[in-house]
């Protein structure tokens, strides 16, 4: 298997460059991450993040043949020719495939991703009806890998001002949560030309989400909610395509 | 001092409502011309200068100009990074669109005179 991987050591290199590798596949190489881990045994200077190895933590998000995805759930059998691996587009590179996600998480934090409810808590827990719970479907499953925001042109142009698809999906998750009581404040926080309305419905976010979520749909529903249209049901989801050639 | 703030929701609503109106008006105008052609200038002028059509065309122009303003403003907010360049470009575009609007209004008023 041939790979071309973006390399960058800030102590040695003035800019990133592509390095070619060739590695023979073995029976245990099911996912791209399996191959990368064996590659790292050959070249210990190669840097990338990984943790759970099963598409839950989102650590190994990267650009795979020009399309963001998780190396750990990208089947090797779907990859043809030379596999080109680059760090998540637009995120500052720390080293090789490791990117700085500070701004990404600052935007996530700016939507206050926690429940706010000034009412006295009940003795046991705040209950939801099944219909209220259904509204969270398609939003709570986000693993914050950054694939969507990194593939979003609107986020490329205004990363400091536009919350980005991942943050807005989470904003929606708390806006529609029946246990949260500061919906007006949350909507007010997204008014203005930049934080929500930079979205041009390009839908790269839905296209690359490794969990099959659709942040663009959440953004559309937030806009509707601003016009006092109450959301019903959960968000659309789709089966994410496995790694493409 | 009044601070000029860009809008998000209002601009989005105006652009989409304007687009819906323009689509409806364009379909109506095409259908009206197809069903009842007005080959002479006098017939055409009489049709355009009626109260209902003048109002309809005036609204169409307003929708078109506001739609253009929001669209071009979005392009500049995305791509024109130095704030001075962004503001100057927006001012120029605003003045140009306003001029076009005044000119079109003059034509409508003259048609009715």
mmCIF file of C-alpha atoms in Angstrom:
data_model
loop_
_atom_site.group_PDB
_atom_site.id
_atom_site.type_symbol
_atom_site.label_atom_id
_atom_site.label_comp_id
_atom_site.label_asym_id
_atom_site.label_seq_id
_atom_site.Cartn_x
_atom_site.Cartn_y
_atom_site.Cartn_z
ATOM 1 C CA UNK A 1 0.000 0.000 0.000
ATOM 2 C CA UNK A 2 1.318 3.415 -0.956
ATOM 3 C CA UNK A 3 0.743 6.454 1.193
ATOM 4 C CA UNK A 4 1.681 10.078 0.769
ATOM 5 C CA UNK A 5 1.592 11.805 4.140
ATOM 6 C CA UNK A 6 1.946 15.473 5.023
ATOM 7 C CA UNK A 7 4.940 15.994 7.288
ATOM 8 C CA UNK A 8 5.844 19.048 9.318
ATOM 9 C CA UNK A 9 8.236 19.473 12.189
ATOM 10 C CA UNK A 10 8.088 23.092 13.375
ATOM 11 C CA UNK A 11 11.644 22.835 14.722
ATOM 12 C CA UNK A 12 13.099 21.764 11.369
ATOM 13 C CA UNK A 13 10.709 22.643 8.548
ATOM 14 C CA UNK A 14 9.628 26.032 7.254
ATOM 15 C CA UNK A 15 6.509 24.529 5.682
ATOM 16 C CA UNK A 16 4.767 21.150 5.382
ATOM 17 C CA UNK A 17 5.882 18.684 2.705
ATOM 18 C CA UNK A 18 4.594 15.326 1.453
ATOM 19 C CA UNK A 19 6.513 12.153 2.260
ATOM 20 C CA UNK A 20 5.862 8.889 0.412
ATOM 21 C CA UNK A 21 5.645 5.547 2.196
ATOM 22 C CA UNK A 22 5.116 2.020 0.984
ATOM 23 C CA UNK A 23 4.036 -0.740 3.328
ATOM 24 C CA UNK A 24 2.941 -4.319 2.704
ATOM 25 C CA UNK A 25 -0.520 -5.068 4.051
ATOM 26 C CA UNK A 26 -0.951 -7.900 6.557
ATOM 27 C CA UNK A 27 -4.151 -9.776 7.478
ATOM 28 C CA UNK A 28 -4.794 -7.543 10.515
ATOM 29 C CA UNK A 29 -4.901 -4.336 8.466
ATOM 30 C CA UNK A 30 -8.642 -3.706 8.434
ATOM 31 C CA UNK A 31 -8.746 0.041 8.887
ATOM 32 C CA UNK A 32 -6.462 2.844 7.757
ATOM 33 C CA UNK A 33 -5.404 3.455 11.362
ATOM 34 C CA UNK A 34 -4.100 -0.127 11.598
ATOM 35 C CA UNK A 35 -1.749 0.604 8.697
ATOM 36 C CA UNK A 36 -0.716 3.957 10.177
ATOM 37 C CA UNK A 37 0.129 2.365 13.505
ATOM 38 C CA UNK A 38 2.380 -0.138 11.758
ATOM 39 C CA UNK A 39 3.881 2.687 9.747
ATOM 40 C CA UNK A 40 4.695 4.486 12.974
ATOM 41 C CA UNK A 41 6.636 1.421 14.097
ATOM 42 C CA UNK A 42 8.805 1.907 10.998
ATOM 43 C CA UNK A 43 9.049 5.688 11.324
ATOM 44 C CA UNK A 44 8.634 6.786 14.915
ATOM 45 C CA UNK A 45 8.797 10.487 13.949
ATOM 46 C CA UNK A 46 5.396 10.270 12.239
ATOM 47 C CA UNK A 47 2.856 12.046 14.468
ATOM 48 C CA UNK A 48 -0.902 11.672 14.571
ATOM 49 C CA UNK A 49 -3.579 11.463 17.240
ATOM 50 C CA UNK A 50 -5.554 8.333 18.055
ATOM 51 C CA UNK A 51 -7.276 6.883 21.063
ATOM 52 C CA UNK A 52 -10.354 4.665 20.976
ATOM 53 C CA UNK A 53 -9.694 3.128 17.544
ATOM 54 C CA UNK A 54 -13.425 2.607 16.920
ATOM 55 C CA UNK A 55 -14.883 5.950 15.808
ATOM 56 C CA UNK A 56 -15.985 7.148 19.224
ATOM 57 C CA UNK A 57 -13.335 9.609 20.388
ATOM 58 C CA UNK A 58 -12.773 11.470 17.114
ATOM 59 C CA UNK A 59 -9.047 11.888 17.755
ATOM 60 C CA UNK A 60 -7.800 10.597 14.408
ATOM 61 C CA UNK A 61 -9.737 12.981 12.170
ATOM 62 C CA UNK A 62 -7.712 13.877 9.099
ATOM 63 C CA UNK A 63 -8.020 14.559 5.417
ATOM 64 C CA UNK A 64 -8.032 11.197 3.614
ATOM 65 C CA UNK A 65 -7.698 11.586 -0.149
ATOM 66 C CA UNK A 66 -9.024 15.128 0.152
ATOM 67 C CA UNK A 67 -12.006 14.258 2.265
ATOM 68 C CA UNK A 68 -12.153 14.547 6.059
ATOM 69 C CA UNK A 69 -12.750 11.345 7.959
ATOM 70 C CA UNK A 70 -11.610 9.122 10.802
ATOM 71 C CA UNK A 71 -8.698 6.815 10.009
ATOM 72 C CA UNK A 72 -9.989 4.235 12.478
ATOM 73 C CA UNK A 73 -13.252 3.610 10.603
ATOM 74 C CA UNK A 74 -11.929 3.985 7.060
ATOM 75 C CA UNK A 75 -11.656 0.454 5.633
ATOM 76 C CA UNK A 76 -8.395 -0.233 3.822
ATOM 77 C CA UNK A 77 -10.261 -2.253 1.181
ATOM 78 C CA UNK A 78 -12.014 0.910 -0.010
ATOM 79 C CA UNK A 79 -8.768 2.777 -0.654
ATOM 80 C CA UNK A 80 -7.196 2.604 -4.102
ATOM 81 C CA UNK A 81 -3.873 3.846 -5.392
ATOM 82 C CA UNK A 82 -1.736 6.163 -3.309
ATOM 83 C CA UNK A 83 -3.571 7.268 -0.178
ATOM 84 C CA UNK A 84 -2.969 10.954 0.489
ATOM 85 C CA UNK A 85 -3.177 11.952 4.153
ATOM 86 C CA UNK A 86 -3.133 15.581 5.271
ATOM 87 C CA UNK A 87 -4.047 17.320 8.515
ATOM 88 C CA UNK A 88 -7.566 18.744 8.882
ATOM 89 C CA UNK A 89 -7.770 21.665 6.411
ATOM 90 C CA UNK A 90 -7.617 25.201 7.819
ATOM 91 C CA UNK A 91 -6.641 24.138 11.328
ATOM 92 C CA UNK A 92 -3.143 25.284 12.383
ATOM 93 C CA UNK A 93 -0.680 22.402 12.161
ATOM 94 C CA UNK A 94 1.209 21.490 15.313
ATOM 95 C CA UNK A 95 3.151 18.593 13.814
ATOM 96 C CA UNK A 96 2.524 16.220 10.880
ATOM 97 C CA UNK A 97 -1.181 15.264 11.130
ATOM 98 C CA UNK A 98 -1.698 16.816 14.573
ATOM 99 C CA UNK A 99 -3.640 20.086 14.459
ATOM 100 C CA UNK A 100 -4.373 22.840 16.944
ATOM 101 C CA UNK A 101 -8.080 22.663 17.848
ATOM 102 C CA UNK A 102 -8.055 25.609 20.266
ATOM 103 C CA UNK A 103 -10.303 27.805 18.132
ATOM 104 C CA UNK A 104 -12.628 24.890 17.366
ATOM 105 C CA UNK A 105 -13.203 24.235 21.064
ATOM 106 C CA UNK A 106 -13.427 27.964 21.856
ATOM 107 C CA UNK A 107 -16.329 28.186 19.402
ATOM 108 C CA UNK A 108 -17.864 25.073 20.940
ATOM 109 C CA UNK A 109 -17.522 26.591 24.387
ATOM 110 C CA UNK A 110 -19.090 29.868 23.215
ATOM 111 C CA UNK A 111 -22.491 28.231 22.727
ATOM 112 C CA UNK A 112 -22.487 27.166 26.405
ATOM 113 C CA UNK A 113 -22.720 23.411 25.896
ATOM 114 C CA UNK A 114 -24.379 22.640 29.185
ATOM 115 C CA UNK A 115 -27.963 22.715 30.470
ATOM 116 C CA UNK A 116 -29.055 25.922 32.156
ATOM 117 C CA UNK A 117 -32.162 25.792 34.269
ATOM 118 C CA UNK A 118 -32.757 28.317 37.059
ATOM 119 C CA UNK A 119 -35.748 26.392 38.388
ATOM 120 C CA UNK A 120 -35.127 24.423 41.611
ATOM 121 C CA UNK A 121 -34.086 20.881 40.724
ATOM 122 C CA UNK A 122 -36.635 18.166 41.433
ATOM 123 C CA UNK A 123 -35.928 15.533 44.030
ATOM 124 C CA UNK A 124 -34.772 12.933 41.518
ATOM 125 C CA UNK A 125 -34.266 14.232 37.978
ATOM 126 C CA UNK A 126 -35.724 16.493 35.281
ATOM 127 C CA UNK A 127 -37.975 14.239 33.241
ATOM 128 C CA UNK A 128 -38.600 14.359 29.502
ATOM 129 C CA UNK A 129 -41.428 12.885 27.486
ATOM 130 C CA UNK A 130 -40.422 10.478 24.681
ATOM 131 C CA UNK A 131 -41.289 13.212 22.126
ATOM 132 C CA UNK A 132 -39.060 15.718 23.903
ATOM 133 C CA UNK A 133 -36.262 13.185 24.004
ATOM 134 C CA UNK A 134 -36.699 12.440 20.288
ATOM 135 C CA UNK A 135 -35.807 16.028 19.441
ATOM 136 C CA UNK A 136 -32.248 15.398 20.596
ATOM 137 C CA UNK A 137 -31.738 12.592 18.076
ATOM 138 C CA UNK A 138 -29.247 13.498 15.389
ATOM 139 C CA UNK A 139 -27.635 16.161 17.594
ATOM 140 C CA UNK A 140 -26.302 14.536 20.753
ATOM 141 C CA UNK A 141 -24.291 11.908 18.888
ATOM 142 C CA UNK A 142 -21.617 14.397 17.774
ATOM 143 C CA UNK A 143 -18.125 13.300 18.868
ATOM 144 C CA UNK A 144 -16.459 16.691 18.181
ATOM 145 C CA UNK A 145 -13.900 15.269 15.802
ATOM 146 C CA UNK A 146 -13.850 18.532 13.822
ATOM 147 C CA UNK A 147 -14.324 16.905 10.391
ATOM 148 C CA UNK A 148 -17.341 19.104 9.605
ATOM 149 C CA UNK A 149 -15.953 22.488 10.684
ATOM 150 C CA UNK A 150 -12.634 21.787 9.010
ATOM 151 C CA UNK A 151 -14.372 21.001 5.693
ATOM 152 C CA UNK A 152 -16.639 24.080 5.868
ATOM 153 C CA UNK A 153 -15.590 26.989 3.589
ATOM 154 C CA UNK A 154 -17.530 29.453 5.752
ATOM 155 C CA UNK A 155 -15.465 28.325 8.730
ATOM 156 C CA UNK A 156 -12.277 28.684 6.688
ATOM 157 C CA UNK A 157 -13.056 32.346 5.972
ATOM 158 C CA UNK A 158 -14.249 33.347 9.452
ATOM 159 C CA UNK A 159 -13.009 30.840 12.044
ATOM 160 C CA UNK A 160 -12.946 33.414 14.829
ATOM 161 C CA UNK A 161 -16.483 34.704 14.186
ATOM 162 C CA UNK A 162 -18.497 31.840 12.677
ATOM 163 C CA UNK A 163 -19.325 29.179 15.267
ATOM 164 C CA UNK A 164 -19.011 26.453 12.643
ATOM 165 C CA UNK A 165 -21.165 23.394 12.003
ATOM 166 C CA UNK A 166 -20.002 21.366 15.006
ATOM 167 C CA UNK A 167 -20.678 24.199 17.453
ATOM 168 C CA UNK A 168 -24.026 24.997 15.860
ATOM 169 C CA UNK A 169 -25.124 21.369 15.974
ATOM 170 C CA UNK A 170 -24.422 21.449 19.709
ATOM 171 C CA UNK A 171 -26.157 24.824 20.041
ATOM 172 C CA UNK A 172 -29.251 23.239 18.508
ATOM 173 C CA UNK A 173 -28.960 20.278 20.857
ATOM 174 C CA UNK A 174 -29.347 22.629 23.858
ATOM 175 C CA UNK A 175 -31.899 24.931 22.207
ATOM 176 C CA UNK A 176 -34.347 22.040 21.751
ATOM 177 C CA UNK A 177 -33.659 20.348 25.069
ATOM 178 C CA UNK A 178 -36.854 20.660 27.133
ATOM 179 C CA UNK A 179 -34.800 20.734 30.352
ATOM 180 C CA UNK A 180 -32.951 23.879 29.280
ATOM 181 C CA UNK A 181 -34.717 27.170 30.083
ATOM 182 C CA UNK A 182 -32.527 29.822 28.478
ATOM 183 C CA UNK A 183 -33.539 29.291 24.854
ATOM 184 C CA UNK A 184 -34.000 33.013 24.185
ATOM 185 C CA UNK A 185 -30.481 33.752 25.426
ATOM 186 C CA UNK A 186 -29.099 30.956 23.276
ATOM 187 C CA UNK A 187 -30.849 32.303 20.185
ATOM 188 C CA UNK A 188 -29.763 35.858 20.985
ATOM 189 C CA UNK A 189 -26.187 34.610 21.232
ATOM 190 C CA UNK A 190 -26.406 33.459 17.603
ATOM 191 C CA UNK A 191 -27.949 36.587 16.108
ATOM 192 C CA UNK A 192 -25.796 38.926 14.083
ATOM 193 C CA UNK A 193 -24.239 38.327 10.703
ATOM 194 C CA UNK A 194 -21.402 36.025 11.706
ATOM 195 C CA UNK A 195 -22.072 33.429 14.405
ATOM 196 C CA UNK A 196 -24.878 31.548 12.645
ATOM 197 C CA UNK A 197 -25.609 33.351 9.414
ATOM 198 C CA UNK A 198 -22.246 32.787 7.712
ATOM 199 C CA UNK A 199 -23.566 29.333 6.844
ATOM 200 C CA UNK A 200 -24.218 29.227 3.096
ATOM 201 C CA UNK A 201 -25.748 25.721 3.193
ATOM 202 C CA UNK A 202 -22.820 24.230 1.287
ATOM 203 C CA UNK A 203 -23.460 21.026 3.263
ATOM 204 C CA UNK A 204 -19.875 19.751 3.290
ATOM 205 C CA UNK A 205 -20.516 19.213 7.009
ATOM 206 C CA UNK A 206 -23.193 16.587 6.398
ATOM 207 C CA UNK A 207 -21.174 15.095 3.565
ATOM 208 C CA UNK A 208 -18.104 14.316 5.691
ATOM 209 C CA UNK A 209 -19.565 13.664 9.156
ATOM 210 C CA UNK A 210 -18.258 10.212 10.135
ATOM 211 C CA UNK A 211 -21.320 9.698 12.335
ATOM 212 C CA UNK A 212 -23.789 10.537 9.554
ATOM 213 C CA UNK A 213 -25.079 13.670 11.292
ATOM 214 C CA UNK A 214 -26.350 16.731 9.443
ATOM 215 C CA UNK A 215 -25.272 20.017 11.066
ATOM 216 C CA UNK A 216 -26.715 21.943 8.110
ATOM 217 C CA UNK A 217 -30.149 20.651 9.064
ATOM 218 C CA UNK A 218 -29.586 21.818 12.649
ATOM 219 C CA UNK A 219 -28.602 25.271 11.369
ATOM 220 C CA UNK A 220 -31.762 25.409 9.266
ATOM 221 C CA UNK A 221 -33.824 24.485 12.338
ATOM 222 C CA UNK A 222 -32.138 27.134 14.493
ATOM 223 C CA UNK A 223 -33.101 29.745 11.880
ATOM 224 C CA UNK A 224 -36.678 28.449 11.935
ATOM 225 C CA UNK A 225 -36.669 28.532 15.718
ATOM 226 C CA UNK A 226 -35.621 32.188 15.555
ATOM 227 C CA UNK A 227 -38.823 32.726 13.545
ATOM 228 C CA UNK A 228 -40.759 30.986 16.339
ATOM 229 C CA UNK A 229 -41.235 27.734 14.429
ATOM 230 C CA UNK A 230 -41.108 25.011 17.058
ATOM 231 C CA UNK A 231 -39.015 22.018 15.964
ATOM 232 C CA UNK A 232 -40.606 18.595 15.992
ATOM 233 C CA UNK A 233 -38.778 15.294 15.945
ATOM 234 C CA UNK A 234 -35.073 14.736 15.642
ATOM 235 C CA UNK A 235 -32.652 15.787 12.957
ATOM 236 C CA UNK A 236 -32.109 13.887 9.737
ATOM 237 C CA UNK A 237 -29.214 11.446 9.748
ATOM 238 C CA UNK A 238 -27.716 9.288 7.050
ATOM 239 C CA UNK A 239 -25.443 6.322 6.801
ATOM 240 C CA UNK A 240 -21.931 7.732 6.476
ATOM 241 C CA UNK A 241 -20.110 6.445 3.441
ATOM 242 C CA UNK A 242 -17.113 4.287 4.287
ATOM 243 C CA UNK A 243 -13.722 5.552 3.124
ATOM 244 C CA UNK A 244 -13.711 6.429 -0.549
ATOM 245 C CA UNK A 245 -11.007 5.605 -3.043
ATOM 246 C CA UNK B 1 -23.292 58.179 18.332
ATOM 247 C CA UNK B 2 -25.287 55.632 16.360
ATOM 248 C CA UNK B 3 -23.309 52.468 15.724
ATOM 249 C CA UNK B 4 -24.078 50.739 12.437
ATOM 250 C CA UNK B 5 -24.500 47.020 13.124
ATOM 251 C CA UNK B 6 -24.939 44.356 10.487
ATOM 252 C CA UNK B 7 -27.967 42.142 10.895
ATOM 253 C CA UNK B 8 -28.125 38.396 10.621
ATOM 254 C CA UNK B 9 -31.694 37.148 10.960
ATOM 255 C CA UNK B 10 -33.314 40.232 9.365
ATOM 256 C CA UNK B 11 -31.036 40.096 6.321
ATOM 257 C CA UNK B 12 -31.653 36.378 5.941
ATOM 258 C CA UNK B 13 -35.446 36.801 6.126
ATOM 259 C CA UNK B 14 -35.477 39.786 3.750
ATOM 260 C CA UNK B 15 -33.374 37.920 1.179
ATOM 261 C CA UNK B 16 -35.554 34.817 1.221
ATOM 262 C CA UNK B 17 -38.887 36.650 1.331
ATOM 263 C CA UNK B 18 -37.676 38.839 -1.547
ATOM 264 C CA UNK B 19 -36.609 35.778 -3.540
ATOM 265 C CA UNK B 20 -40.032 34.173 -3.052
ATOM 266 C CA UNK B 21 -41.790 37.352 -4.150
ATOM 267 C CA UNK B 22 -39.553 37.774 -7.204
ATOM 268 C CA UNK B 23 -40.216 34.195 -8.264
ATOM 269 C CA UNK B 24 -43.993 34.649 -7.936
ATOM 270 C CA UNK B 25 -43.929 38.009 -9.727
ATOM 271 C CA UNK B 26 -41.746 36.691 -12.558
ATOM 272 C CA UNK B 27 -44.116 33.746 -13.112
ATOM 273 C CA UNK B 28 -47.113 36.097 -13.047
ATOM 274 C CA UNK B 29 -45.488 38.602 -15.445
ATOM 275 C CA UNK B 30 -44.422 35.882 -17.901
ATOM 276 C CA UNK B 31 -47.874 34.326 -17.789
ATOM 277 C CA UNK B 32 -49.535 37.727 -18.268
ATOM 278 C CA UNK B 33 -47.344 38.516 -21.292
ATOM 279 C CA UNK B 34 -47.890 35.056 -22.772
ATOM 280 C CA UNK B 35 -51.670 35.031 -22.301
ATOM 281 C CA UNK B 36 -52.207 38.631 -23.288
ATOM 282 C CA UNK B 37 -49.348 39.960 -25.465
ATOM 283 C CA UNK B 38 -48.986 43.721 -25.654
ATOM 284 C CA UNK B 39 -47.182 44.377 -28.949
ATOM 285 C CA UNK B 40 -47.487 48.174 -29.063
ATOM 286 C CA UNK B 41 -45.659 50.667 -26.841
ATOM 287 C CA UNK B 42 -48.933 52.305 -25.808
ATOM 288 C CA UNK B 43 -50.413 49.003 -24.644
ATOM 289 C CA UNK B 44 -47.229 48.111 -22.821
ATOM 290 C CA UNK B 45 -47.081 51.517 -21.094
ATOM 291 C CA UNK B 46 -50.738 51.359 -20.107
ATOM 292 C CA UNK B 47 -50.218 47.945 -18.538
ATOM 293 C CA UNK B 48 -47.038 48.884 -16.665
ATOM 294 C CA UNK B 49 -48.408 52.206 -15.415
ATOM 295 C CA UNK B 50 -51.559 50.757 -13.896
ATOM 296 C CA UNK B 51 -51.713 51.078 -10.094
ATOM 297 C CA UNK B 52 -51.430 47.370 -9.401
ATOM 298 C CA UNK B 53 -48.562 46.767 -11.852
ATOM 299 C CA UNK B 54 -46.665 49.853 -10.691
ATOM 300 C CA UNK B 55 -46.902 48.637 -7.114
ATOM 301 C CA UNK B 56 -45.914 45.126 -8.180
ATOM 302 C CA UNK B 57 -42.912 46.330 -10.173
ATOM 303 C CA UNK B 58 -41.893 48.698 -7.375
ATOM 304 C CA UNK B 59 -41.948 45.824 -4.890
ATOM 305 C CA UNK B 60 -40.012 43.652 -7.349
ATOM 306 C CA UNK B 61 -37.302 46.306 -7.617
ATOM 307 C CA UNK B 62 -37.155 46.662 -3.838
ATOM 308 C CA UNK B 63 -36.877 42.878 -3.444
ATOM 309 C CA UNK B 64 -34.207 42.705 -6.156
ATOM 310 C CA UNK B 65 -32.088 45.480 -4.683
ATOM 311 C CA UNK B 66 -32.314 44.210 -1.101
ATOM 312 C CA UNK B 67 -31.560 40.686 -2.346
ATOM 313 C CA UNK B 68 -28.481 41.984 -4.138
ATOM 314 C CA UNK B 69 -27.421 43.991 -1.100
ATOM 315 C CA UNK B 70 -27.575 41.008 1.229
ATOM 316 C CA UNK B 71 -25.859 38.732 -1.300
ATOM 317 C CA UNK B 72 -23.023 41.131 -2.067
ATOM 318 C CA UNK B 73 -22.690 42.022 1.615
ATOM 319 C CA UNK B 74 -22.285 38.320 2.407
ATOM 320 C CA UNK B 75 -19.521 37.997 -0.187
ATOM 321 C CA UNK B 76 -17.685 40.961 1.311
ATOM 322 C CA UNK B 77 -18.162 39.782 4.911
ATOM 323 C CA UNK B 78 -16.639 36.449 3.864
ATOM 324 C CA UNK B 79 -13.768 37.588 1.695
ATOM 325 C CA UNK B 80 -12.890 41.263 2.282
ATOM 326 C CA UNK B 81 -10.760 40.973 5.404
ATOM 327 C CA UNK B 82 -9.305 44.442 6.012
ATOM 328 C CA UNK B 83 -12.222 46.203 7.686
ATOM 329 C CA UNK B 84 -11.522 49.450 5.822
ATOM 330 C CA UNK B 85 -11.723 47.714 2.443
ATOM 331 C CA UNK B 86 -14.874 45.920 3.546
ATOM 332 C CA UNK B 87 -16.623 49.109 4.707
ATOM 333 C CA UNK B 88 -15.557 51.115 1.652
ATOM 334 C CA UNK B 89 -16.735 48.353 -0.703
ATOM 335 C CA UNK B 90 -20.051 48.120 1.109
ATOM 336 C CA UNK B 91 -20.494 51.884 0.881
ATOM 337 C CA UNK B 92 -19.807 51.837 -2.861
ATOM 338 C CA UNK B 93 -22.191 48.943 -3.436
ATOM 339 C CA UNK B 94 -24.858 50.590 -1.276
ATOM 340 C CA UNK B 95 -24.586 53.826 -3.228
ATOM 341 C CA UNK B 96 -24.661 52.010 -6.559
ATOM 342 C CA UNK B 97 -27.756 50.002 -5.603
ATOM 343 C CA UNK B 98 -29.460 53.121 -4.258
ATOM 344 C CA UNK B 99 -28.718 54.948 -7.521
ATOM 345 C CA UNK B 100 -30.173 52.082 -9.538
ATOM 346 C CA UNK B 101 -33.234 52.101 -7.284
ATOM 347 C CA UNK B 102 -33.797 55.842 -7.684
ATOM 348 C CA UNK B 103 -33.306 55.574 -11.443
ATOM 349 C CA UNK B 104 -35.811 52.695 -11.727
ATOM 350 C CA UNK B 105 -38.292 54.599 -9.568
ATOM 351 C CA UNK B 106 -37.961 57.622 -11.850
ATOM 352 C CA UNK B 107 -38.754 55.438 -14.871
ATOM 353 C CA UNK B 108 -41.836 54.054 -13.120
ATOM 354 C CA UNK B 109 -43.041 57.539 -12.181
ATOM 355 C CA UNK B 110 -42.487 58.851 -15.708
ATOM 356 C CA UNK B 111 -44.405 55.922 -17.144
ATOM 357 C CA UNK B 112 -47.373 56.859 -14.973
ATOM 358 C CA UNK B 113 -47.191 60.584 -15.836
#
